[in-house]
Amino acid sequence: MTNSKSGNKTSVIRVEHFNAAHRLENPNWDDQKNREVFGKCNNPNYHGHNYDLEVKVTGFVDPQTGFVMDIKELSDIINSQVLDRFDHRNLNLDVVEFEHLNPTAENIAYVIYCLLRERISEAVELKIKLYETPRNFVEYPA
Amino acid sequence: MTNSKSGNKTSVIRVEHFNAAHRLENPNWDDQKNREVFGKCNNPNYHGHNYDLEVKVTGFVDPQTGFVMDIKELSDIINSQVLDRFDHRNLNLDVVEFEHLNPTAENIAYVIYCLLRERISEAVELKIKLYETPRNFVEYPA
Amino acid sequence: MTNSKSGNKTSVIRVEHFNAAHRLENPNWDDQKNREVFGKCNNPNYHGHNYDLEVKVTGFVDPQTGFVMDIKELSDIINSQVLDRFDHRNLNLDVVEFEHLNPTAENIAYVIYCLLRERISEAVELKIKLYETPRNFVEYPA
Amino acid sequence: MTNSKSGNKTSVIRVEHFNAAHRLENPNWDDQKNREVFGKCNNPNYHGHNYDLEVKVTGFVDPQTGFVMDIKELSDIINSQVLDRFDHRNLNLDVVEFEHLNPTAENIAYVIYCLLRERISEAVELKIKLYETPRNFVEYPA
Amino acid sequence: MTNSKSGNKTSVIRVEHFNAAHRLENPNWDDQKNREVFGKCNNPNYHGHNYDLEVKVTGFVDPQTGFVMDIKELSDIINSQVLDRFDHRNLNLDVVEFEHLNPTAENIAYVIYCLLRERISEAVELKIKLYETPRNFVEYPA
Amino acid sequence: MTNSKSGNKTSVIRVEHFNAAHRLENPNWDDQKNREVFGKCNNPNYHGHNYDLEVKVTGFVDPQTGFVMDIKELSDIINSQVLDRFDHRNLNLDVVEFEHLNPTAENIAYVIYCLLRERISEAVELKIKLYETPRNFVEYPA
């Protein structure tokens, strides 16, 4: 029995976590409009979340290892590209990618995708699932 | 860095809960056949579940807000369209949509999809994931 | 190294599940008072839950087996004493213990304790933890 | 069958959530010592968490209701005493109780206990369990 | 209201569990290379996991039953085809399919897919999601 | 507001994980009796689990730090005393403490307690909660 390139692709998913502060704001709007649109998430002193991050890599299984990708290597890349920049940080103040980008869950997922794409081979597909809370989460690309 | 309509779509997912009683029955069958097919779920006095509902909306991120859709608005729509009708109810007796439709998880997901479609723009895609128990769940559309 | 009766007691916990319908009602009150006190839980057509049940048995470890109690045997007792009576049932209509007892989580936990006590040795302590929902649960005895 | 004051006490537990930013700091120490002791949690721009809060109330079951305490009322008290002050806030800057108290999980649990005690009868016991992350949590009183 | 073959397909998912020992090894490599590639997972005395298995079946809802497939029947097939062979076993030593196939999560998911395909109609689609730990999981086919 | 030694104790809990193989056996019994008592857990080729470990430390809060104990230090101790010995190992073959002790969940919890006690001050209380599966777990001391 073999499970190789003649067959279907397989996905491997690694889950990581980070804790961060943020606030939502559109700098082109006045305070009243920002409060109307973003509500409690617009608090100028910030609030925060435990973000759960699922990174999915899809490709063919290497018959030598039985892996799509070594999940330990995937974890290391997520740690150096994402967690070292985001964990225990203020996304608005400490992370350069959000200097001009509102740190909504949608935009954070997009930034994580871009940061990981720099280090993960184009031979595999990449998807991001980001939980802002257990009841609110996003996927990029859809 | 921007994350706009020239790129990929993003999905946002909101999780809600409701508790309901139901029983499974095909009124065209006799009691024996109903018991054979539906087993314990055919109990004439009903049983019940804590239903976990995930609603996924897929579209482009609005560059003004950083949102595909305001998740607070999505939650409000789920509450008024679904939870106000289903929560702490008997699906067979109290919910008009199941007057002639067996309230299996498959059919409940389909009804929820239709109820939400009335209020959610066709510009975005909509998917329903419904957990009847942590070990039994459905997705519509697949 | 040994872990025996000269030392401390150990607890073993088994988790089981059942799905049931119920409604809350005090038959000595009129409908208005029942609705005021029990709210949505008073719906005359019932609603339901996935109940998660944790049964904790505390005693000394038997040096022959390394067990406080065989957890397979504990599971069998919970199944025959509790799940065979409660699962996929209407607690108000189908379970004799609630003929004159309001099936609140507190009272269901108490009834489960009594049913299990009939079959579990007095040499060990017994505690019940019952989740009506992931956000509402009870413990008996406290 | 009755479950009343002649028997054992029962506990009821309600789970609520809030999201907040914080940083750990002892103002009597210099920056170097604060960084040594509190590490990443000392980030001057704050970080944040999804806090899961379990409030346990222990007492006798009221035979009229079958409740130790109406869990809806308990939820309302937690919302007005705790969530309205803490949710989507910066604990250090926005919450007066932490003006001179380091917002560690231990101290947050203690403050929550005090805020709830003002509104919950001394006839019942009160315990707080606070998850800062799924892997770090505290209980007060022990 | 009907939910039939003229519309979209629906997926039903059943979750099952098994506990097994395994080790990762490529017999064509020497010990040093195996340790380099597989790390702790190459321990010659084995280690183990609680595997969570999600089986997704996708098709049209049968208007007679309201089911895509009877989930009780799906559970029975998973038990006889997978759990009876894998649960409380050593995958390397006790399961013939891994005699010449490295039991990585990717390969286990593939073997489970093949074992279930023998018993599940080609009229429905089949997907496997296998959790080796809560933080490492795979999907086949992608 | 202060939370110091004049008041109640607080507990802090840290969760860690390890994956291990084991089998249950009493070497004083013959094969038939071992199979009767331990069932599938007696498989001579071993099976395995993802063990979830909760370590609870109870004491007074230090007013300088707001900590009962630095949870980072607690995590380090659990890693060096427990995970470095147990993770990705065969408990029966690789861990000296189980050379003459059956590795039931009860006995593993007891061994973990003893290993941690060597490094954790007697000024605080220590409790172990060990999940063998999400449905089977133990606590020591009770």
CSV table of N, CA, C and O in Angstrom, one decimal, chain F residues 11-65:
chain,number,residue,atom,x,y,z
F,11,SER,N,-5.2,29.3,44.3
F,11,SER,CA,-4.6,28.2,43.6
F,11,SER,C,-4.2,28.7,42.2
F,11,SER,O,-5.0,29.5,41.6
F,12,VAL,N,-3.0,28.3,41.7
F,12,VAL,CA,-2.7,28.5,40.3
F,12,VAL,C,-2.5,27.2,39.6
F,12,VAL,O,-1.9,26.3,40.2
F,13,ILE,N,-3.0,27.1,38.4
F,13,ILE,CA,-3.0,25.8,37.7
F,13,ILE,C,-2.3,25.9,36.4
F,13,ILE,O,-2.6,26.9,35.6
F,14,ARG,N,-1.3,25.0,36.1
F,14,ARG,CA,-0.7,25.0,34.8
F,14,ARG,C,-1.0,23.7,34.1
F,14,ARG,O,-0.9,22.6,34.7
F,15,VAL,N,-1.3,23.8,32.8
F,15,VAL,CA,-1.6,22.6,32.0
F,15,VAL,C,-0.5,22.3,31.1
F,15,VAL,O,0.0,23.2,30.4
F,16,GLU,N,0.0,21.0,31.0
F,16,GLU,CA,1.0,20.6,30.1
F,16,GLU,C,0.5,19.3,29.5
F,16,GLU,O,-0.5,18.7,29.9
F,17,HIS,N,1.2,18.8,28.4
F,17,HIS,CA,0.8,17.6,27.7
F,17,HIS,C,2.0,16.7,27.5
F,17,HIS,O,3.1,17.2,27.3
F,18,PHE,N,1.7,15.4,27.4
F,18,PHE,CA,2.8,14.5,26.9
F,18,PHE,C,2.1,13.3,26.2
F,18,PHE,O,0.9,13.0,26.5
F,19,ASN,N,2.8,12.7,25.3
F,19,ASN,CA,2.3,11.5,24.6
F,19,ASN,C,3.1,10.3,24.9
F,19,ASN,O,4.4,10.4,24.9
F,20,ALA,N,2.5,9.2,25.3
F,20,ALA,CA,3.3,8.1,25.7
F,20,ALA,C,2.6,6.8,25.4
F,20,ALA,O,1.4,6.7,25.2
F,21,ALA,N,3.4,5.7,25.3
F,21,ALA,CA,2.8,4.3,25.2
F,21,ALA,C,2.8,3.7,26.5
F,21,ALA,O,3.7,4.0,27.4
F,22,HIS,N,1.9,2.8,26.8
F,22,HIS,CA,1.9,1.9,28.0
F,22,HIS,C,1.1,0.7,27.8
F,22,HIS,O,0.5,0.5,26.8
F,23,ARG,N,1.2,-0.2,28.7
F,23,ARG,CA,0.3,-1.3,28.8
F,23,ARG,C,0.1,-1.6,30.3
F,23,ARG,O,1.0,-1.3,31.1
F,24,LEU,N,-1.1,-2.2,30.7
F,24,LEU,CA,-1.3,-2.5,32.1
F,24,LEU,C,-1.1,-4.0,32.3
F,24,LEU,O,-1.5,-4.8,31.5
F,25,GLU,N,-0.4,-4.3,33.4
F,25,GLU,CA,-0.1,-5.7,33.7
F,25,GLU,C,0.3,-5.8,35.1
F,25,GLU,O,1.0,-5.0,35.7
F,26,ASN,N,-0.2,-6.9,35.8
F,26,ASN,CA,0.3,-7.3,37.1
F,26,ASN,C,1.2,-8.6,36.9
F,26,ASN,O,0.7,-9.6,36.5
F,27,PRO,N,2.5,-8.4,37.1
F,27,PRO,CA,3.4,-9.5,36.8
F,27,PRO,C,3.2,-10.8,37.7
F,27,PRO,O,3.7,-11.8,37.4
F,28,ASN,N,2.4,-10.6,38.8
F,28,ASN,CA,2.1,-11.8,39.6
F,28,ASN,C,1.0,-12.6,39.1
F,28,ASN,O,0.7,-13.6,39.7
F,29,TRP,N,0.3,-12.1,38.1
F,29,TRP,CA,-0.8,-12.8,37.6
F,29,TRP,C,-0.5,-13.5,36.2
F,29,TRP,O,0.4,-13.0,35.5
F,30,ASP,N,-1.2,-14.6,35.9
F,30,ASP,CA,-0.9,-15.2,34.6
F,30,ASP,C,-1.6,-14.4,33.5
F,30,ASP,O,-2.4,-13.5,33.8
F,31,ASP,N,-1.4,-14.8,32.2
F,31,ASP,CA,-1.9,-14.0,31.1
F,31,ASP,C,-3.4,-13.9,31.1
F,31,ASP,O,-4.0,-12.9,30.8
F,32,GLN,N,-4.0,-15.0,31.4
F,32,GLN,CA,-5.5,-15.0,31.4
F,32,GLN,C,-6.1,-14.0,32.3
F,32,GLN,O,-7.0,-13.3,32.0
F,33,LYS,N,-5.6,-14.0,33.6
F,33,LYS,CA,-6.1,-13.1,34.6
F,33,LYS,C,-5.8,-11.7,34.2
F,33,LYS,O,-6.7,-10.8,34.4
F,34,ASN,N,-4.6,-11.4,33.6
F,34,ASN,CA,-4.3,-10.0,33.2
F,34,ASN,C,-5.3,-9.6,32.1
F,34,ASN,O,-5.7,-8.4,32.1
F,35,ARG,N,-5.6,-10.5,31.2
F,35,ARG,CA,-6.5,-10.1,30.1
F,35,ARG,C,-7.9,-9.9,30.7
F,35,ARG,O,-8.6,-8.9,30.2
F,36,GLU,N,-8.3,-10.7,31.7
F,36,GLU,CA,-9.7,-10.5,32.3
F,36,GLU,C,-9.8,-9.2,33.0
F,36,GLU,O,-10.8,-8.5,32.8
F,37,VAL,N,-8.7,-8.8,33.7
F,37,VAL,CA,-8.8,-7.6,34.5
F,37,VAL,C,-8.5,-6.3,33.7
F,37,VAL,O,-9.2,-5.3,33.8
F,38,PHE,N,-7.5,-6.4,32.8
F,38,PHE,CA,-7.1,-5.2,32.1
F,38,PHE,C,-7.6,-5.1,30.7
F,38,PHE,O,-7.4,-4.0,30.0
F,39,GLY,N,-8.2,-6.1,30.1
F,39,GLY,CA,-8.9,-6.0,28.8
F,39,GLY,C,-7.9,-5.6,27.7
F,39,GLY,O,-6.8,-6.0,27.7
F,40,LYS,N,-8.4,-4.7,26.9
F,40,LYS,CA,-7.6,-4.2,25.8
F,40,LYS,C,-6.3,-3.5,26.3
F,40,LYS,O,-5.4,-3.4,25.5
F,41,CYS,N,-6.4,-2.9,27.5
F,41,CYS,CA,-5.2,-2.2,28.0
F,41,CYS,C,-4.0,-3.1,28.3
F,41,CYS,O,-2.9,-2.7,28.6
F,42,ASN,N,-4.2,-4.4,28.2
F,42,ASN,CA,-3.2,-5.4,28.5
F,42,ASN,C,-2.5,-5.8,27.2
F,42,ASN,O,-1.5,-6.6,27.3
F,43,ASN,N,-2.8,-5.3,26.0
F,43,ASN,CA,-2.2,-5.6,24.8
F,43,ASN,C,-0.6,-5.7,24.9
F,43,ASN,O,0.0,-4.6,25.2
F,44,PRO,N,0.0,-6.8,24.7
F,44,PRO,CA,1.5,-6.9,24.9
F,44,PRO,C,2.3,-6.0,24.1
F,44,PRO,O,3.4,-5.7,24.5
F,45,ASN,N,1.8,-5.5,22.9
F,45,ASN,CA,2.5,-4.6,22.1
F,45,ASN,C,2.3,-3.1,22.4
F,45,ASN,O,2.7,-2.3,21.7
F,46,TYR,N,1.6,-2.9,23.5
F,46,TYR,CA,1.3,-1.5,24.0
F,46,TYR,C,0.3,-0.8,23.2
F,46,TYR,O,-0.1,-1.2,22.1
F,47,HIS,N,-0.3,0.3,23.8
F,47,HIS,CA,-1.1,1.3,23.1
F,47,HIS,C,-0.7,2.6,23.7
F,47,HIS,O,0.3,2.7,24.3
F,48,GLY,N,-1.4,3.7,23.4
F,48,GLY,CA,-0.9,5.0,23.9
F,48,GLY,C,-1.9,6.0,24.0
F,48,GLY,O,-3.1,5.8,23.7
F,49,HIS,N,-1.5,7.1,24.6
F,49,HIS,CA,-2.4,8.2,24.9
F,49,HIS,C,-1.7,9.6,24.8
F,49,HIS,O,-0.5,9.7,24.9
F,50,ASN,N,-2.5,10.6,24.5
F,50,ASN,CA,-2.1,12.0,24.7
F,50,ASN,C,-2.6,12.4,26.2
F,50,ASN,O,-3.7,12.6,26.4
F,51,TYR,N,-1.6,12.4,27.1
F,51,TYR,CA,-2.0,12.8,28.5
F,51,TYR,C,-2.0,14.3,28.6
F,51,TYR,O,-1.0,15.0,28.3
F,52,ASP,N,-3.1,14.8,29.2
F,52,ASP,CA,-3.2,16.2,29.6
F,52,ASP,C,-3.0,16.2,31.1
F,52,ASP,O,-3.6,15.6,31.9
F,53,LEU,N,-2.0,17.1,31.5
F,53,LEU,CA,-1.6,17.2,32.9
F,53,LEU,C,-1.9,18.5,33.5
F,53,LEU,O,-1.4,19.5,32.9
F,54,GLU,N,-2.7,18.6,34.5
F,54,GLU,CA,-2.9,19.9,35.2
F,54,GLU,C,-2.2,19.8,36.6
F,54,GLU,O,-2.5,18.9,37.4
F,55,VAL,N,-1.4,20.8,36.9
F,55,VAL,CA,-0.7,20.8,38.2
F,55,VAL,C,-1.2,22.1,38.9
F,55,VAL,O,-1.1,23.2,38.4
F,56,LYS,N,-1.7,21.8,40.1
F,56,LYS,CA,-2.3,22.9,40.9
F,56,LYS,C,-1.4,23.2,42.1
F,56,LYS,O,-1.1,22.3,42.9
F,57,VAL,N,-1.0,24.5,42.3
F,57,VAL,CA,-0.2,24.9,43.4
F,57,VAL,C,-1.0,25.9,44.2
F,57,VAL,O,-1.5,26.9,43.6
F,58,THR,N,-1.2,25.7,45.5
F,58,THR,CA,-2.0,26.5,46.4
F,58,THR,C,-1.2,27.2,47.5
F,58,THR,O,-0.5,26.5,48.2
F,59,GLY,N,-1.4,28.5,47.6
F,59,GLY,CA,-0.6,29.2,48.7
F,59,GLY,C,-1.1,30.6,48.7
F,59,GLY,O,-2.1,31.0,48.1
F,60,PHE,N,-0.4,31.4,49.4
F,60,PHE,CA,-0.7,32.9,49.5
F,60,PHE,C,-0.1,33.6,48.4
F,60,PHE,O,1.0,33.3,47.9
F,61,VAL,N,-0.7,34.7,48.0
F,61,VAL,CA,-0.2,35.6,46.9
F,61,VAL,C,0.9,36.5,47.5
F,61,VAL,O,0.7,37.1,48.5
F,62,ASP,N,2.0,36.5,46.8
F,62,ASP,CA,3.2,37.4,47.2
F,62,ASP,C,2.8,38.8,46.7
F,62,ASP,O,2.6,39.1,45.6
F,63,PRO,N,2.7,39.7,47.7
F,63,PRO,CA,2.3,41.1,47.3
F,63,PRO,C,3.2,41.8,46.4
F,63,PRO,O,2.8,42.8,45.7
F,64,GLN,N,4.5,41.4,46.3
F,64,GLN,CA,5.5,42.0,45.4
F,64,GLN,C,5.2,41.7,44.0
F,64,GLN,O,5.4,42.5,43.1
F,65,THR,N,4.8,40.4,43.7
F,65,THR,CA,4.6,40.0,42.3
F,65,THR,C,3.1,39.8,42.0
F,65,THR,O,2.8,39.9,40.8
